[in-house]
Coordinates of C-alpha atoms in Angstrom, one line a residue:
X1 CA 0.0 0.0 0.0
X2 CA 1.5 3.3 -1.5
X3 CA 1.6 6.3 1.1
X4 CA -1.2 8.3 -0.4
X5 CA -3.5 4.7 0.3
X6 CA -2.6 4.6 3.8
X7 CA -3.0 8.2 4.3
X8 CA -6.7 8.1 2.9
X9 CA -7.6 4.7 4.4
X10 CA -6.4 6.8 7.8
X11 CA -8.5 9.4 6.5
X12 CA -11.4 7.0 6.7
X13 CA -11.6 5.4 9.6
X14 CA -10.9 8.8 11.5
X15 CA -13.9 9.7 9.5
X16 CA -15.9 6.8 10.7
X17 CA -14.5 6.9 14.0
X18 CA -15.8 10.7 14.8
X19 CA -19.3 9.8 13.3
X20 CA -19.6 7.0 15.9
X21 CA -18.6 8.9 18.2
X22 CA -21.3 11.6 17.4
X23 CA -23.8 8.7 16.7
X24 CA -23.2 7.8 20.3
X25 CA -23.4 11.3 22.0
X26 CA -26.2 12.4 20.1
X27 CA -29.8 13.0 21.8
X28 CA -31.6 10.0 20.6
X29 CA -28.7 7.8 21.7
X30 CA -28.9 9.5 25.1
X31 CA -32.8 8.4 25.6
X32 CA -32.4 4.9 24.1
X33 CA -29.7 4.4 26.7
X34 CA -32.2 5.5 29.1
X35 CA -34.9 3.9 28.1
X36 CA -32.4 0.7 28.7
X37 CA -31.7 1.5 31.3
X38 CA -35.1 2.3 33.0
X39 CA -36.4 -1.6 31.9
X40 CA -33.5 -2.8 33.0
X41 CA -34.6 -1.6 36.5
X42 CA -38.1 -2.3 36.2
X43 CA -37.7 -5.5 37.3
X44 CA -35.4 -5.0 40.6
X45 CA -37.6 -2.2 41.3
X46 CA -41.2 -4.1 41.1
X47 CA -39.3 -6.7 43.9
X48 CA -38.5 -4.1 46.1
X49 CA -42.1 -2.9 46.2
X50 CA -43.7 -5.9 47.1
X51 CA -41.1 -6.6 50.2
X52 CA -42.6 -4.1 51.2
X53 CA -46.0 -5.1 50.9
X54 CA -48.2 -7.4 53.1
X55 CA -48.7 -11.2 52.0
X56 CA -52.5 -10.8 51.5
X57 CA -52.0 -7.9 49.1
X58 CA -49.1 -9.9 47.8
X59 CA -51.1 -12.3 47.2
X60 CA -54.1 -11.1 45.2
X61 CA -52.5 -7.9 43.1
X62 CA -49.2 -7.2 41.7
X63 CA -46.6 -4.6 42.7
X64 CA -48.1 -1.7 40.5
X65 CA -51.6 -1.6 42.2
X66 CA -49.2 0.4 45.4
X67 CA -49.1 3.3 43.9
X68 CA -53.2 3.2 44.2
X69 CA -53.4 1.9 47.7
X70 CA -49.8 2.2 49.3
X71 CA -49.3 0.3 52.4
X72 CA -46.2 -0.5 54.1
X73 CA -45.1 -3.8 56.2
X74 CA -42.0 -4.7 57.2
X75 CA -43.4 -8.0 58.9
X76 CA -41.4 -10.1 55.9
X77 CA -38.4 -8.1 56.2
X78 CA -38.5 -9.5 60.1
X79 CA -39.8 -12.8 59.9
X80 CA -36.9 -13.9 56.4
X81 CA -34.0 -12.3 59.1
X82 CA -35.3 -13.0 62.5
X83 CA -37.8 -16.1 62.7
X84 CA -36.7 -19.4 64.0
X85 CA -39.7 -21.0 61.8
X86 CA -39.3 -22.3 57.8
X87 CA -38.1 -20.1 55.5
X88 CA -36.9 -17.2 58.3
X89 CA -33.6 -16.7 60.3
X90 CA -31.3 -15.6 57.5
X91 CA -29.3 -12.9 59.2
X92 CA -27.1 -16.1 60.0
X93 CA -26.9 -17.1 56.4
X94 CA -26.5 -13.3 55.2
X95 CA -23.5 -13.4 57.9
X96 CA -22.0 -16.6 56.4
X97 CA -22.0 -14.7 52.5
X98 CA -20.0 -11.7 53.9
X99 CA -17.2 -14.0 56.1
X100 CA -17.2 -16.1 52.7
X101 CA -17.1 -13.5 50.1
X102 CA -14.6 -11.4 52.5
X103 CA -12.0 -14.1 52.2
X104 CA -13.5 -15.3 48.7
X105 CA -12.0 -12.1 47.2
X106 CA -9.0 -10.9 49.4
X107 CA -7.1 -14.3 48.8
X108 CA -7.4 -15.1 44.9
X109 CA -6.8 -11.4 44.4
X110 CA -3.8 -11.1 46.1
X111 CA -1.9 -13.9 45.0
X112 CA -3.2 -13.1 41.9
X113 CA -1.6 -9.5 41.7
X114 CA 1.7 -11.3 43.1
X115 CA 1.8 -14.1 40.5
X116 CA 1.0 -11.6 37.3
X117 CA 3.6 -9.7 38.5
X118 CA 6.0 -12.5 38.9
X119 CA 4.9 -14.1 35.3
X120 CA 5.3 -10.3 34.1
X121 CA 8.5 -9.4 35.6
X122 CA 11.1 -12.0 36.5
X123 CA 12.4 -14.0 34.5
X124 CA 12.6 -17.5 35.6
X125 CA 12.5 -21.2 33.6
X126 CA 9.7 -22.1 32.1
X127 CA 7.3 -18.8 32.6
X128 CA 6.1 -19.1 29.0
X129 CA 4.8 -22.7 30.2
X130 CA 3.3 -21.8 33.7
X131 CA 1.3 -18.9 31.9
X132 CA 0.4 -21.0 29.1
X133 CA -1.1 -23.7 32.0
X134 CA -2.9 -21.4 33.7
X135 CA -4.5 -19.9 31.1
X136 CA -5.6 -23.1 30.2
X137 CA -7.3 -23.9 33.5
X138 CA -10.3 -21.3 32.4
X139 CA -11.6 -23.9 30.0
X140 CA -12.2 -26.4 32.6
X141 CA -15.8 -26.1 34.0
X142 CA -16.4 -25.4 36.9
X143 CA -18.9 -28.7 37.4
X144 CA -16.2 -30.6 36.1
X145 CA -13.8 -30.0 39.5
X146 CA -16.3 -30.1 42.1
X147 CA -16.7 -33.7 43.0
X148 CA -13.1 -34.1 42.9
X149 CA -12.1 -31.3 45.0
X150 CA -14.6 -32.3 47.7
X151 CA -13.1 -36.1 47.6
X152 CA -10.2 -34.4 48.2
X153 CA -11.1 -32.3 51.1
X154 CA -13.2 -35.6 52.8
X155 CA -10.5 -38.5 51.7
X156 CA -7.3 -36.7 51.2
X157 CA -5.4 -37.4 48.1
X158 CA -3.2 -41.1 47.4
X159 CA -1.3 -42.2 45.2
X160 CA -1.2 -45.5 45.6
X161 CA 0.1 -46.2 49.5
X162 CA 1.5 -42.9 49.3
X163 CA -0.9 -39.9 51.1
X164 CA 0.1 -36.8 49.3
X165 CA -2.5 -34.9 51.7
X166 CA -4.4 -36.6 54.2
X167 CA -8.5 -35.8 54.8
X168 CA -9.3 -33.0 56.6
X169 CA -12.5 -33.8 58.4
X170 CA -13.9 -30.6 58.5
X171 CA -17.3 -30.4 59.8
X172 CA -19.7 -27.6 61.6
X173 CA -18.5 -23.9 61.2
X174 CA -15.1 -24.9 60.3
X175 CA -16.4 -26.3 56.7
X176 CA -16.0 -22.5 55.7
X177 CA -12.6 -23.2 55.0
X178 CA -13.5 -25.5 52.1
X179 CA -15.7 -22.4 50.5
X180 CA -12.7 -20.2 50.7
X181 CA -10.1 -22.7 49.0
X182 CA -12.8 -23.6 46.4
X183 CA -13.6 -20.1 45.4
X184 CA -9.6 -19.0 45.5
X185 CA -9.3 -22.0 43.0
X186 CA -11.7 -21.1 41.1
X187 CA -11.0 -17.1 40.8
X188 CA -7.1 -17.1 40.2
X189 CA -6.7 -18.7 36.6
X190 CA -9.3 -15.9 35.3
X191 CA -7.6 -12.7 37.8
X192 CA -4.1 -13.8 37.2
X193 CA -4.6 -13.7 33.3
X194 CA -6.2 -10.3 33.6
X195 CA -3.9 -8.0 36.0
X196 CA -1.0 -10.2 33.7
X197 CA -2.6 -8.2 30.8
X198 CA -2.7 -5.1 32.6
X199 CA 1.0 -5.5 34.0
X200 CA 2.9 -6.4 30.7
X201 CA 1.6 -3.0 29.6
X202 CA 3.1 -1.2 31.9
X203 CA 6.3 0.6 30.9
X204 CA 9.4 -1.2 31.0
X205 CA 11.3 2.1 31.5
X206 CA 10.3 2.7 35.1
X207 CA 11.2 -0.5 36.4
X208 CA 14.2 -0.3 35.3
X209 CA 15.0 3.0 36.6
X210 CA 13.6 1.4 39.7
X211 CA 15.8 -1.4 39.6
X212 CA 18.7 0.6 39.0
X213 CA 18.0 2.6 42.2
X214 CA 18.0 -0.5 44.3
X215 CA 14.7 -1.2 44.8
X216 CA 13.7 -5.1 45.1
X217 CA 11.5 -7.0 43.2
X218 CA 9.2 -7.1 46.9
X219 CA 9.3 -2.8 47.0
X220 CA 8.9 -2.2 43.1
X221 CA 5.3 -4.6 43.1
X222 CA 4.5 -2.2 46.3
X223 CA 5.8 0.9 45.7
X224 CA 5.4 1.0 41.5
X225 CA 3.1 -1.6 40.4
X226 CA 0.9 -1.8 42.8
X227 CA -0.1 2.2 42.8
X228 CA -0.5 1.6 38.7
X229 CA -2.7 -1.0 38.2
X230 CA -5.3 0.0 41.4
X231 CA -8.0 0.5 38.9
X232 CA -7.6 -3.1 37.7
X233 CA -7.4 -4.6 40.4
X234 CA -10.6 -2.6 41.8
X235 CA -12.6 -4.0 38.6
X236 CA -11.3 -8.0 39.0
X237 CA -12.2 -7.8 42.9
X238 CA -16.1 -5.9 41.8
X239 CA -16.3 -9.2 39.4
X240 CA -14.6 -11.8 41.9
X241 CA -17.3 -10.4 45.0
X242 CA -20.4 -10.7 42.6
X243 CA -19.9 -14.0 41.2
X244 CA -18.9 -14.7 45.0
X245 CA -21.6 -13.5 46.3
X246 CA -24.0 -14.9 44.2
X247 CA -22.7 -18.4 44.2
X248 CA -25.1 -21.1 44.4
X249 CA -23.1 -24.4 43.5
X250 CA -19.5 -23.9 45.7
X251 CA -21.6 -23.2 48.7
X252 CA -24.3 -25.5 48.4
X253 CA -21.7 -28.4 47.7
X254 CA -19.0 -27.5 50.0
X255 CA -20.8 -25.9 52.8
X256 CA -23.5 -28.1 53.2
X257 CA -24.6 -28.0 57.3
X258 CA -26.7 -25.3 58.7
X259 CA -24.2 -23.2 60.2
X260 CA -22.3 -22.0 57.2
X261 CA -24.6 -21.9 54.4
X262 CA -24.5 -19.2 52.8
X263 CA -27.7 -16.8 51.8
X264 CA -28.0 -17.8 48.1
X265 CA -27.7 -21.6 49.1
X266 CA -31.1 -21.2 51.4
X267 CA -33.4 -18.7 49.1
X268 CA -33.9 -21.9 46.9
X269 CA -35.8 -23.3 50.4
X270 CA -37.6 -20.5 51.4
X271 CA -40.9 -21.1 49.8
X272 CA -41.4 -24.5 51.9
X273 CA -42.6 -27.6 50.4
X274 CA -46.4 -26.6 48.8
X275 CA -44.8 -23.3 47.9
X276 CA -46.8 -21.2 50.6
X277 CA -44.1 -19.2 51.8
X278 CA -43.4 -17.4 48.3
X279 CA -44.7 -14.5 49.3
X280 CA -41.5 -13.9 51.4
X281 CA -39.2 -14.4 48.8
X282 CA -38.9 -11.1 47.3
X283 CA -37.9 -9.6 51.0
X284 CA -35.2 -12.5 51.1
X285 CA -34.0 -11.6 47.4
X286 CA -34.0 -8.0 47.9
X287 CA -31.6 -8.5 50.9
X288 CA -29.6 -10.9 48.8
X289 CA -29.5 -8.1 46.0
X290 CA -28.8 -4.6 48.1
X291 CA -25.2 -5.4 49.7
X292 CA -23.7 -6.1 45.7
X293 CA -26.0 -3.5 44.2
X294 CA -24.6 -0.4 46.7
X295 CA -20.3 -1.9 46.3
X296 CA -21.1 -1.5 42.6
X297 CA -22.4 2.1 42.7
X298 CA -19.8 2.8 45.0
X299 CA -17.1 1.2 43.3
X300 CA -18.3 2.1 39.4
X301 CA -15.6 4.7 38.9
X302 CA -13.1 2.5 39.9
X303 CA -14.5 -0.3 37.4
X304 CA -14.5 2.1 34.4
X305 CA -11.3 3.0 35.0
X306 CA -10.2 -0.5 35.3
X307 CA -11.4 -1.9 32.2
X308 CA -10.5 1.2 30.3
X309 CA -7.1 0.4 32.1
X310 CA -4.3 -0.6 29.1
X311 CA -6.7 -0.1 26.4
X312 CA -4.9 2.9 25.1
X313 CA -1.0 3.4 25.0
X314 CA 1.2 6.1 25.4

């Protein structure tokens, strides 16, 4: 391609690229992204109205007949966090999802920032391999290693007469710890191939200024990376504590007794039998819905910025 081509083909696509940009910016955009956005929130909106309504009127009209005859109980609110009877005493449960998703997300995050730097960074045999592995680990379903984890946790693992790890017995509270190993597990191959992305695009020059003013592999992740890539990191713990915290299947498998199930693993239950407690369902899903809804409004900046992180150079 002569110089004049490339020129005009440049030409072009900055041509294209500033009528998107207008296409997206312009009025009509504006109200079809909030017309989105408003049935987008119908939905969550309608459940918070009728937790909020008694079970009679639950019962017999939908959510929009409140704005005709408003009345307000928060009897369901009490009897799905409070009651010792079916389908109540969830405070425990809602207690057991933020001990879970506390650890679920500090732990795979942080060894994930430390091995993307390492695979980044230092050069050592066979990086190009580890990466390569873990990488690989995102294709295997999550269904897949279930069973064989928990064997693992309740028989220990053998090969032949040889006991590589012996079984762990957990039972009552302490079965927790099997939720945290499980969703650590399951959260680094995903984080560590992200923030890797995110670190091999930052510049080279500055750690090797840093390296050239003594600073040790151990201060320059502190000190330089870890200042850099905050907005990334911010957006892979938002997505690590929502698919945490909404987890059905590592918590119904792995915490199994009473006192560590977490809230998600016990909404599923709620209605009884015959299905006669559904009426205190949406006051058990609201709750299950609030805690992620206000980290992601007050963490969206930090999100934006982190997948906006590395996408332009220079």
């Amino acid at each position: 391609m002569t110089a004049a081509a490339r020129e005009q083909a440049a030409r072009i696509g900055e041509t294209r690229g500033d009528r998107l940009r207008r296409m997206l910016s312009s009025r009509v955009a504006s109200v079809v992204a909030l017309l989105i956005a408003v049935l987008w929130t119908i939905p969550t909106f309608g459940l918070f109205i009728n937790s909020l309504r008694p079970d009679q009127e639950i019962r017999t009209s939908g959510w929009w007949t409140f704005f005709t005859d408003p009345e307000i109980s928060l009897y369901n609110y009490n009897y799905v966090l409070y009651s010792d009877s079916q389908g109540g005493g969830l405070f425990v449960n809602l207690i057991n999802t933020v001990v879970i998703t506390i650890i679920g997300v500090l732990v795979p995050v942080t060894f994930a920032a430390l091995a993307a730097y390492a695979l980044s960074w230092i050069n050592f045999r066979g990086r190009n391999a580890l990466y390569i592995g873990i990488f690989a680990l995102q294709v295997v379903p999550l269904q897949m290693a279930l069973i064989p984890l928990l064997s693992i946790f309740s028989r220990g693992l053998h090969i032949g007469d040889f006991t590589l790890m012996p079984a762990w017995d957990l039972d009552g509270v302490y079965t927790i710890v099997q939720v945290w190993i499980a969703h650590s597990i399951f959260g680094l191959p995903l984080a560590i191939f992200l923030l890797h992305n995110f670190m091999r695009e930052l510049p080279g020059d500055v750690m090797e200024a840093a390296r050239i003013d003594g600073a040790t592999h151990s201060q320059i992740f502190r000190k330089v990376v870890l200042p850099l890539v905050t907005p990334a990191l911010a957006s892979i713990a938002i997505f690590q504590f929502l698919w945490v915290w909404n987890d059905f299947l590592v918590g119904r498998t792995f915490a199994p007794g009473e006192a560590t199930r977490p809230l998600t693993a016990v909404l599923g239950d709620m209605a009884g039998t015959w299905g006669f407690g559904w009426t205190r369902l949406p006051a058990a899903a609201f709750i299950a819905i609030i805690v992620p809804l206000v980290v992601f409004l007050l963490l969206q900046r930090y999100f934006v910025r982190g997948l906006l992180a590395g996408s332009v150079k220079g």
